[in-house]
Coordinates of C-alpha atoms (C1' of nucleotides) in Angstrom, one line a residue:
Chain A
M1 CA 97.3 90.1 96.1
A2 CA 95.8 86.7 97.0
R3 CA 98.5 84.8 98.7
T4 CA 102.2 84.5 98.9
S5 CA 104.6 81.6 99.3
R6 CA 105.4 79.9 102.6
T7 CA 108.7 81.6 102.9
D8 CA 106.9 84.9 102.3
K9 CA 104.5 84.0 105.1
A10 CA 107.4 83.4 107.5
R11 CA 108.8 86.8 106.5
T12 CA 105.5 88.5 107.0
R13 CA 105.3 87.0 110.5
Q14 CA 108.7 88.4 111.4
H15 CA 107.6 91.8 110.0
I16 CA 104.6 91.8 112.2
L17 CA 106.6 90.8 115.3
A18 CA 109.3 93.5 114.5
H19 CA 106.7 96.2 114.2
A20 CA 104.8 95.0 117.3
S21 CA 108.1 95.0 119.2
R22 CA 108.6 98.7 118.6
A23 CA 104.9 99.7 118.7
I24 CA 104.4 98.0 122.0
R25 CA 107.4 99.7 123.6
R26 CA 106.2 103.0 122.2
N27 CA 102.5 102.9 123.0
G28 CA 102.0 99.9 125.3
V29 CA 100.0 96.8 124.5
A30 CA 96.7 98.6 125.0
G31 CA 97.9 101.4 122.7
V32 CA 98.6 99.1 119.8
S33 CA 95.6 98.1 117.7
I34 CA 95.7 95.2 115.2
P35 CA 94.4 97.4 112.3
A36 CA 97.0 100.0 113.0
L37 CA 99.8 97.4 113.4
M38 CA 98.9 95.6 110.2
K39 CA 98.7 98.9 108.3
A40 CA 102.2 99.7 109.5
V41 CA 103.3 96.3 108.2
G42 CA 101.6 97.1 104.9
L43 CA 98.8 94.5 105.0
T44 CA 95.1 94.4 105.8
H45 CA 94.1 93.5 109.4
G46 CA 92.4 90.3 108.4
T47 CA 95.7 88.6 107.6
F48 CA 96.8 89.0 111.2
Y49 CA 94.8 85.9 112.2
A50 CA 96.5 83.8 109.6
H51 CA 99.6 84.4 111.8
F52 CA 98.4 84.6 115.4
A53 CA 95.5 83.2 117.3
S54 CA 94.8 86.5 119.0
K55 CA 96.4 89.8 120.0
E56 CA 97.3 88.3 123.4
A57 CA 99.1 85.4 121.7
M58 CA 101.0 87.8 119.5
V59 CA 102.1 89.8 122.5
A60 CA 103.3 86.7 124.3
E61 CA 105.3 85.7 121.2
T62 CA 106.8 89.2 120.9
Y63 CA 108.0 88.9 124.5
A64 CA 109.3 85.4 123.9
E65 CA 111.1 86.2 120.7
R66 CA 112.0 89.9 120.7
I67 CA 113.2 90.8 124.2
D68 CA 116.4 88.9 124.0
E69 CA 117.7 90.8 121.0
V70 CA 117.3 94.1 122.8
I71 CA 119.1 92.7 125.9
D72 CA 121.8 91.5 123.5
G73 CA 122.3 95.0 122.1
L74 CA 122.6 96.4 125.6
L75 CA 124.9 93.7 127.1
R76 CA 127.1 92.6 124.2
P77 CA 129.5 95.6 124.5
A78 CA 130.0 94.8 128.2
E79 CA 130.5 91.1 127.5
S80 CA 133.3 91.8 125.1
A81 CA 134.9 94.4 127.3
S82 CA 137.7 93.8 129.8
Q83 CA 136.7 92.7 133.2
R84 CA 137.6 96.1 134.6
N85 CA 135.3 98.0 132.3
R86 CA 132.3 95.8 132.1
V87 CA 130.0 97.6 134.5
D88 CA 130.8 100.9 132.9
A89 CA 130.0 99.4 129.5
V90 CA 126.6 98.3 130.8
L91 CA 125.9 101.7 132.3
D92 CA 127.0 103.5 129.1
A93 CA 124.7 101.3 127.0
Y94 CA 121.7 101.6 129.4
L95 CA 121.7 104.9 131.2
N96 CA 122.2 107.3 128.3
N97 CA 120.0 110.0 126.8
E98 CA 119.4 108.2 123.6
H99 CA 118.0 105.2 125.4
R100 CA 115.8 107.4 127.4
D101 CA 114.5 109.3 124.4
N102 CA 113.8 106.3 122.2
P103 CA 111.7 103.8 124.2
A104 CA 110.6 102.1 121.0
E105 CA 114.2 100.9 120.4
G106 CA 115.1 100.4 124.0
C107 CA 114.8 98.0 126.9
F108 CA 111.3 96.4 127.4
F109 CA 111.5 96.3 131.2
P110 CA 111.1 100.0 132.2
T111 CA 108.4 100.5 129.6
M112 CA 106.4 97.4 129.9
S113 CA 106.8 96.1 133.5
G114 CA 103.9 98.2 134.8
E115 CA 101.4 97.0 132.2
V116 CA 102.6 93.4 132.4
S117 CA 102.2 93.3 136.2
R118 CA 98.4 93.8 135.7
E119 CA 97.9 90.8 133.6
V120 CA 97.8 87.1 134.4
S121 CA 98.5 85.7 131.0
P122 CA 100.8 83.8 128.7
A123 CA 102.4 87.1 127.9
R124 CA 103.3 87.7 131.5
V125 CA 105.0 84.3 131.8
E126 CA 107.1 85.1 128.7
F127 CA 108.0 88.5 130.1
G128 CA 109.1 86.8 133.4
N129 CA 111.2 84.3 131.5
A130 CA 112.9 87.1 129.6
L131 CA 113.6 89.0 132.8
R132 CA 115.3 85.9 134.3
R133 CA 117.5 85.5 131.2
Y134 CA 118.4 89.2 131.5
F135 CA 119.3 88.8 135.2
A136 CA 121.5 85.8 134.3
R137 CA 123.4 87.6 131.6
L138 CA 123.8 90.7 133.8
A139 CA 125.1 88.6 136.6
A140 CA 127.9 87.3 134.4
V141 CA 128.9 90.9 133.7
V142 CA 128.7 92.4 137.2
P143 CA 131.1 91.4 140.0
N144 CA 129.7 88.6 142.1
S145 CA 129.2 91.0 144.9
D146 CA 129.5 94.7 145.1
R147 CA 132.2 96.6 146.9
T148 CA 130.4 96.4 150.2
G149 CA 129.9 92.6 149.8
H150 CA 126.3 92.2 148.9
R151 CA 125.0 89.3 146.9
D152 CA 122.4 89.6 144.1
A153 CA 124.3 92.6 142.8
E154 CA 122.7 92.1 139.3
L155 CA 119.2 92.5 140.8
V156 CA 120.2 95.8 142.4
L157 CA 121.8 97.0 139.2
A158 CA 118.9 95.8 137.0
S159 CA 116.2 97.5 139.1
G160 CA 118.4 100.6 139.6
M161 CA 118.8 101.1 135.9
A162 CA 115.2 100.3 135.0
G163 CA 114.0 102.8 137.7
A164 CA 116.4 105.5 136.4
I165 CA 115.1 105.2 132.8
L166 CA 111.6 105.0 134.1
L167 CA 111.7 108.2 136.1
A168 CA 114.0 110.0 133.7
R169 CA 111.2 109.5 131.0
A170 CA 108.4 110.4 133.4
V171 CA 109.9 113.7 134.5
D172 CA 108.9 116.6 132.2
D173 CA 112.0 118.7 133.1
P174 CA 114.9 117.8 130.8
E175 CA 117.5 119.1 133.2
L176 CA 116.2 117.0 136.1
S177 CA 115.9 114.1 133.8
D178 CA 119.6 114.4 132.8
R179 CA 120.5 114.6 136.5
I180 CA 118.7 111.3 137.3
L181 CA 120.6 109.5 134.6
S182 CA 124.0 110.9 135.4
A183 CA 123.6 110.5 139.2
C184 CA 122.7 106.9 138.8
R185 CA 125.4 106.3 136.2
D186 CA 128.1 107.7 138.4
F187 CA 126.8 106.0 141.5
Y188 CA 126.5 102.5 140.1
S189 CA 129.8 102.9 138.3
D190 CA 131.7 103.5 141.6
I191 CA 129.8 101.0 143.6
F192 CA 129.9 98.0 141.2
T193 CA 133.2 98.4 139.6
D194 CA 135.8 96.0 141.0
S195 CA 138.5 97.7 143.0
Q196 CA 140.1 97.1 146.3
P197 CA 137.2 95.9 148.4
L198 CA 135.9 98.3 151.0
P199 CA 137.4 98.0 154.4
I200 CA 134.1 98.6 156.2
E201 CA 132.0 95.5 156.5
P202 CA 128.3 95.9 155.7
K203 CA 126.4 96.8 158.8
A204 CA 123.9 94.2 160.0
R205 CA 120.4 95.3 159.4
K206 CA 117.9 95.5 162.3
Chain B
M1 CA 67.7 111.2 143.1
A2 CA 67.7 114.5 141.4
R3 CA 70.3 116.6 143.0
T4 CA 72.2 117.0 146.2
S5 CA 73.5 120.1 148.1
R6 CA 76.7 121.9 147.3
T7 CA 78.6 120.3 150.2
D8 CA 77.4 116.9 148.9
K9 CA 78.8 117.8 145.5
A10 CA 82.2 118.5 147.0
R11 CA 82.0 115.2 148.8
T12 CA 81.1 113.4 145.6
R13 CA 84.0 114.9 143.8
Q14 CA 86.3 113.7 146.5
H15 CA 84.8 110.2 146.3
I16 CA 85.4 110.2 142.5
L17 CA 89.0 111.2 143.0
A18 CA 89.6 108.7 145.8
H19 CA 88.2 105.8 143.6
A20 CA 90.1 107.1 140.6
S21 CA 93.3 107.2 142.6
R22 CA 93.1 103.6 143.5
A23 CA 91.6 102.4 140.1
I24 CA 94.3 104.2 138.1
R25 CA 97.1 102.6 140.1
R26 CA 95.4 99.2 139.8
N27 CA 94.5 99.2 136.1
G28 CA 96.2 102.2 134.6
V29 CA 94.5 105.2 133.1
A30 CA 93.6 103.3 129.9
G31 CA 92.1 100.5 132.1
V32 CA 89.7 102.8 134.0
S33 CA 86.5 103.6 132.2
I34 CA 84.3 106.4 133.3
P35 CA 81.1 104.2 133.5
A36 CA 83.0 101.7 135.7
L37 CA 84.5 104.3 137.9
M38 CA 81.2 106.0 138.5
K39 CA 79.5 102.7 139.2
A40 CA 82.1 102.0 141.9
V41 CA 81.4 105.5 143.3
G42 CA 77.7 104.6 143.3
L43 CA 76.4 107.1 140.7
T44 CA 75.6 107.0 137.0
H45 CA 78.2 107.9 134.5
G46 CA 76.4 111.1 133.3
T47 CA 77.2 112.9 136.6
F48 CA 80.9 112.6 135.9
Y49 CA 80.8 115.6 133.6
A50 CA 79.2 117.8 136.3
H51 CA 82.5 117.4 138.2
F52 CA 85.2 117.2 135.5
A53 CA 85.5 118.5 131.9
S54 CA 86.9 115.3 130.6
K55 CA 88.6 112.0 131.7
E56 CA 92.0 113.6 130.9
A57 CA 91.2 116.6 133.2
M58 CA 90.2 114.2 136.0
V59 CA 93.4 112.2 135.7
A60 CA 95.4 115.5 135.9
E61 CA 93.5 116.4 139.0
T62 CA 94.1 113.0 140.6
Y63 CA 97.8 113.4 140.1
A64 CA 97.8 116.9 141.4
E65 CA 95.7 116.2 144.5
R66 CA 96.2 112.5 145.4
I67 CA 99.9 111.6 144.9
D68 CA 101.1 113.7 147.8
E69 CA 99.1 111.8 150.4
V70 CA 100.7 108.5 149.2
I71 CA 104.1 110.1 149.5
D72 CA 103.1 111.3 152.9
G73 CA 102.3 107.8 154.1
L74 CA 105.6 106.5 152.7
L75 CA 107.9 109.3 154.1
R76 CA 106.2 110.4 157.3
P77 CA 107.6 107.5 159.4
A78 CA 111.1 108.4 158.2
E79 CA 110.6 112.1 158.8
S80 CA 109.8 111.5 162.4
A81 CA 112.6 108.9 162.9
S82 CA 116.0 109.6 164.4
Q83 CA 118.6 110.9 161.9
R84 CA 120.4 107.5 162.1
N85 CA 117.3 105.4 161.2
R86 CA 115.7 107.6 158.5
V87 CA 116.9 105.7 155.4
D88 CA 115.9 102.4 156.9
A89 CA 112.5 103.8 157.7
V90 CA 112.1 104.8 154.0
L91 CA 113.2 101.4 152.9
D92 CA 111.0 99.6 155.3
A93 CA 108.0 101.7 154.1
Y94 CA 108.7 101.3 150.4
L95 CA 110.5 98.1 149.7
N96 CA 108.2 95.6 151.4
N97 CA 106.0 92.8 150.2
E98 CA 102.8 94.5 151.1
H99 CA 103.6 97.5 149.0
R100 CA 104.6 95.2 146.1
D101 CA 101.3 93.2 146.4
N102 CA 99.0 96.2 146.7
P103 CA 99.7 98.6 143.8
A104 CA 96.3 100.2 144.2
E105 CA 97.3 101.5 147.7
G106 CA 101.0 102.2 146.9
C107 CA 103.3 104.6 145.2
F108 CA 102.1 106.1 141.9
F109 CA 105.6 106.3 140.4
P110 CA 106.5 102.6 139.7
T111 CA 102.9 101.9 138.4
M112 CA 102.2 105.0 136.4
S113 CA 105.5 106.4 135.1
G114 CA 105.5 104.1 132.0
E115 CA 102.0 105.2 130.9
V116 CA 102.6 108.8 131.8
S117 CA 105.8 109.0 129.7
R118 CA 103.7 108.4 126.6
E119 CA 101.4 111.4 127.0
V120 CA 102.0 115.0 126.5
S121 CA 99.2 116.4 128.5
P122 CA 98.2 118.3 131.7
A123 CA 98.3 115.0 133.5
R124 CA 102.0 114.6 132.7
V125 CA 102.8 118.1 134.0
E126 CA 101.0 117.3 137.3
F127 CA 102.8 114.0 137.5
G128 CA 106.1 115.7 137.0
N129 CA 105.3 118.3 139.7
A130 CA 104.5 115.5 142.1
L131 CA 107.7 113.7 141.3
R132 CA 109.7 116.9 142.1
R133 CA 107.9 117.3 145.4
Y134 CA 108.7 113.7 146.2
F135 CA 112.4 114.2 145.4
A136 CA 112.5 117.2 147.6
R137 CA 111.0 115.4 150.6
L138 CA 113.2 112.4 150.0
A139 CA 116.3 114.6 149.9
A140 CA 115.5 115.9 153.3
V141 CA 115.5 112.3 154.7
V142 CA 118.6 111.0 152.9
P143 CA 122.1 112.1 153.8
N144 CA 123.3 114.9 151.6
S145 CA 125.6 112.5 149.9
D146 CA 126.0 108.8 150.2
R147 CA 129.0 107.0 151.8
T148 CA 131.0 107.3 148.7
G149 CA 130.4 111.0 148.3
H150 CA 127.9 111.3 145.5
R151 CA 125.4 114.0 145.2
D152 CA 121.8 113.7 144.2
A153 CA 121.5 110.7 146.5
E154 CA 117.7 111.1 146.6
L155 CA 117.5 110.6 142.8
V156 CA 119.5 107.4 143.1
L157 CA 117.4 106.1 145.9
A158 CA 114.1 107.2 144.3
S159 CA 114.8 105.4 141.1
G160 CA 116.4 102.4 142.8
M161 CA 113.2 101.9 144.9
A162 CA 110.8 102.5 142.0
G163 CA 112.7 100.1 139.8
A164 CA 112.8 97.4 142.6
I165 CA 109.0 97.6 143.1
L166 CA 108.5 97.7 139.3
L167 CA 110.5 94.5 138.6
A168 CA 109.4 92.7 141.8
R169 CA 105.8 93.1 140.5
A170 CA 106.7 92.1 136.9
V171 CA 108.5 88.9 137.8
D172 CA 106.1 86.0 138.1
D173 CA 108.3 83.9 140.4
P174 CA 107.6 84.9 144.1
E175 CA 110.9 83.8 145.3
L176 CA 112.8 85.9 142.8
S177 CA 110.5 88.8 143.5
D178 CA 111.4 88.6 147.2
R179 CA 115.0 88.5 146.4
I180 CA 114.8 91.6 144.3
L181 CA 113.2 93.5 147.2
S182 CA 115.5 92.2 149.9
A183 CA 118.7 92.7 147.9
C184 CA 117.8 96.3 147.2
R185 CA 116.7 96.9 150.8
D186 CA 119.9 95.6 152.2
F187 CA 122.0 97.4 149.6
Y188 CA 120.5 100.8 149.9
S189 CA 120.4 100.6 153.7
D190 CA 124.2 100.0 153.8
I191 CA 125.1 102.6 151.2
F192 CA 122.9 105.4 152.3
T193 CA 122.9 105.1 156.1
D194 CA 125.3 107.6 157.6
S195 CA 128.3 106.1 159.2
Q196 CA 132.0 106.9 159.1
P197 CA 132.5 108.1 155.5
L198 CA 134.4 105.7 153.2
P199 CA 138.1 106.2 153.0
I200 CA 138.2 105.5 149.3
E201 CA 137.4 108.5 147.1
P202 CA 135.0 108.0 144.2
K203 CA 136.9 107.0 141.1
A204 CA 136.8 109.4 138.3
R205 CA 134.7 108.1 135.4
K206 CA 136.2 107.7 131.9
Chain C
dT1 C1' 107.4 68.7 82.3
dG2 C1' 102.3 69.6 82.1
dT3 C1' 97.9 69.6 83.9
dA4 C1' 94.2 69.5 87.4
dC5 C1' 93.0 70.2 91.9
dA6 C1' 93.7 71.6 96.9
dT7 C1' 95.5 74.8 99.9
dC8 C1' 95.8 79.0 102.1
dA9 C1' 98.0 84.1 102.5
dG10 C1' 95.9 88.1 102.0
dT11 C1' 91.4 91.1 101.2
dG12 C1' 87.9 94.0 103.0
dA13 C1' 83.1 94.2 104.7
dA14 C1' 80.9 93.2 108.7
dC15 C1' 80.0 91.7 113.8
dG16 C1' 79.2 92.9 118.7
dC17 C1' 81.1 95.6 122.2
dG18 C1' 82.6 99.1 125.4
dC19 C1' 84.5 103.4 125.3
dG20 C1' 84.2 108.9 126.2
dT21 C1' 80.9 112.2 125.8
dT22 C1' 76.2 114.5 125.1
dC23 C1' 71.7 115.8 126.3
dA24 C1' 66.8 116.2 127.6
dC25 C1' 65.0 115.4 131.8
dT26 C1' 63.9 115.3 137.2
dG27 C1' 63.3 117.2 141.4
dA28 C1' 65.8 118.7 145.6
dT29 C1' 68.5 122.7 146.8
dG30 C1' 69.5 127.7 146.7
dT31 C1' 67.9 132.4 146.3
dA32 C1' 65.1 136.6 145.9
dC33 C1' 61.4 139.0 147.8
Chain D
dT1 C1' 59.2 132.8 158.0
dG2 C1' 56.8 131.7 153.5
dT3 C1' 56.4 131.5 148.7
dA4 C1' 57.8 131.5 143.8
dC5 C1' 61.3 130.8 140.8
dA6 C1' 66.1 129.6 139.2
dT7 C1' 69.7 126.5 139.6
dC8 C1' 72.0 122.4 138.9
dA9 C1' 73.5 117.3 140.9
dG10 C1' 72.3 113.3 139.3
dT11 C1' 69.7 110.1 135.7
dG12 C1' 69.7 107.1 131.8
dA13 C1' 69.1 106.8 126.8
dA14 C1' 71.7 107.8 123.0
dC15 C1' 75.7 109.4 119.9
dG16 C1' 79.9 108.2 117.0
dC17 C1' 84.0 105.7 117.2
dG18 C1' 87.6 102.3 117.2
dC19 C1' 88.5 98.0 119.0
dG20 C1' 89.3 92.6 118.5
dT21 C1' 87.7 89.2 115.8
dT22 C1' 85.0 86.7 111.9
dC23 C1' 84.1 85.3 107.4
dA24 C1' 83.1 84.7 102.4
dC25 C1' 86.0 85.5 98.9
dT26 C1' 90.3 85.8 95.5
dG27 C1' 93.9 83.9 93.1
dA28 C1' 98.9 82.6 93.5
dT29 C1' 101.3 78.7 95.4
dG30 C1' 101.9 73.8 96.5
dT31 C1' 100.9 69.0 95.3
dA32 C1' 99.6 64.7 93.0
dC33 C1' 99.6 62.2 88.9

DNA sequence: TGTACATCAGTGAACGCGCGTTCACTGATGTAC
DNA sequence: TGTACATCAGTGAACGCGCGTTCACTGATGTAC
């Protein structure tokens, strides 16, 4: 096949990004080769450079365009839940075994943060921007401060959930892995769900 | 130089593992090449295979032999602190800017868990074993259950701290990065430090 | 609407490069007597 | 303790391989008249 129409080109580009989005989460950026990616898309690797200037540029674009839809899938149920059930809706969507077992379909942050931290690149900037958008959406779902009165509750919840998925995937013992997820789910549910505020004021630190 | 004595060989092996330990945390396993590693050690790459059967075997050994000393550095201050200050000692050692800014000297778990999760290999088994030893030591430092009565508090704290370092490194905005660390530090300090137990019982979930 | 030409999406061979690993070799270290 | 031989830590060239990227080419699509 020699060439396709302009609308086909736009479609091809989206196919590449869709496959890259999953392949990157499954194997890391370093684990995704352009020839393998293009083979999965169903084209030869030469075409890649008709769509992107470089692998690096494509990764940056994947982060810029594809992270939000994952966040959307994770937070939308919470956003349409009643105030009282929002935190549990986030926890149910994030800290479950299916999410743990399918990194290719799941949140970018546990999977890719380690690799991203090593780069100084356009991709890193896009990743950081996506993280900020995630924090903002999460903040709208979580009570302004937790039961003990801390601020930045969304940062605590975001890193707690990311760390739980991260370690639950790293551990090779399924029983321990399940315990990590359920311990964190129960813990954050109790702490972050609005209820009567705690009578004990947070102790001053140091 | 043609060959060195047997004690020198043992020393060389330790040099390789020491460099690998830092290089792996800085650049990931995929980012460490045998030629580059051996050059850093001060030897030619051919010698590598007098010490290890393969790169993979060397990584497994690094995890088996070098993770514990990092955990030791992070938990020893807490273990020798008074009961009342143990959680704060852990948090001070783990959730600080220096740890965030020096992954090569810091905890393996935030840096390497993502990459490790992708492999099925001897290295993964050793990594999992090290994680279990870490959880056990952390459990001895953290109150048996947190202020709201949850068990597996060490799993919550371990994943919360790993996630905080992970995201604090991934974010490209230093101010936000600081906020992640300090929000988590303050939060876990209040929740996990022994004090009068909370009067509210944990709410049943679902 | 039909024709002639320009464009460019997709092809597939080829590039230089660094990787993990192998191997014939060197000569100091270890061992047997 | 001294000598002869075996061992093997370290050397450096070489291997096959897959990577990211380039490029001359093809022929359908887009455009100008």
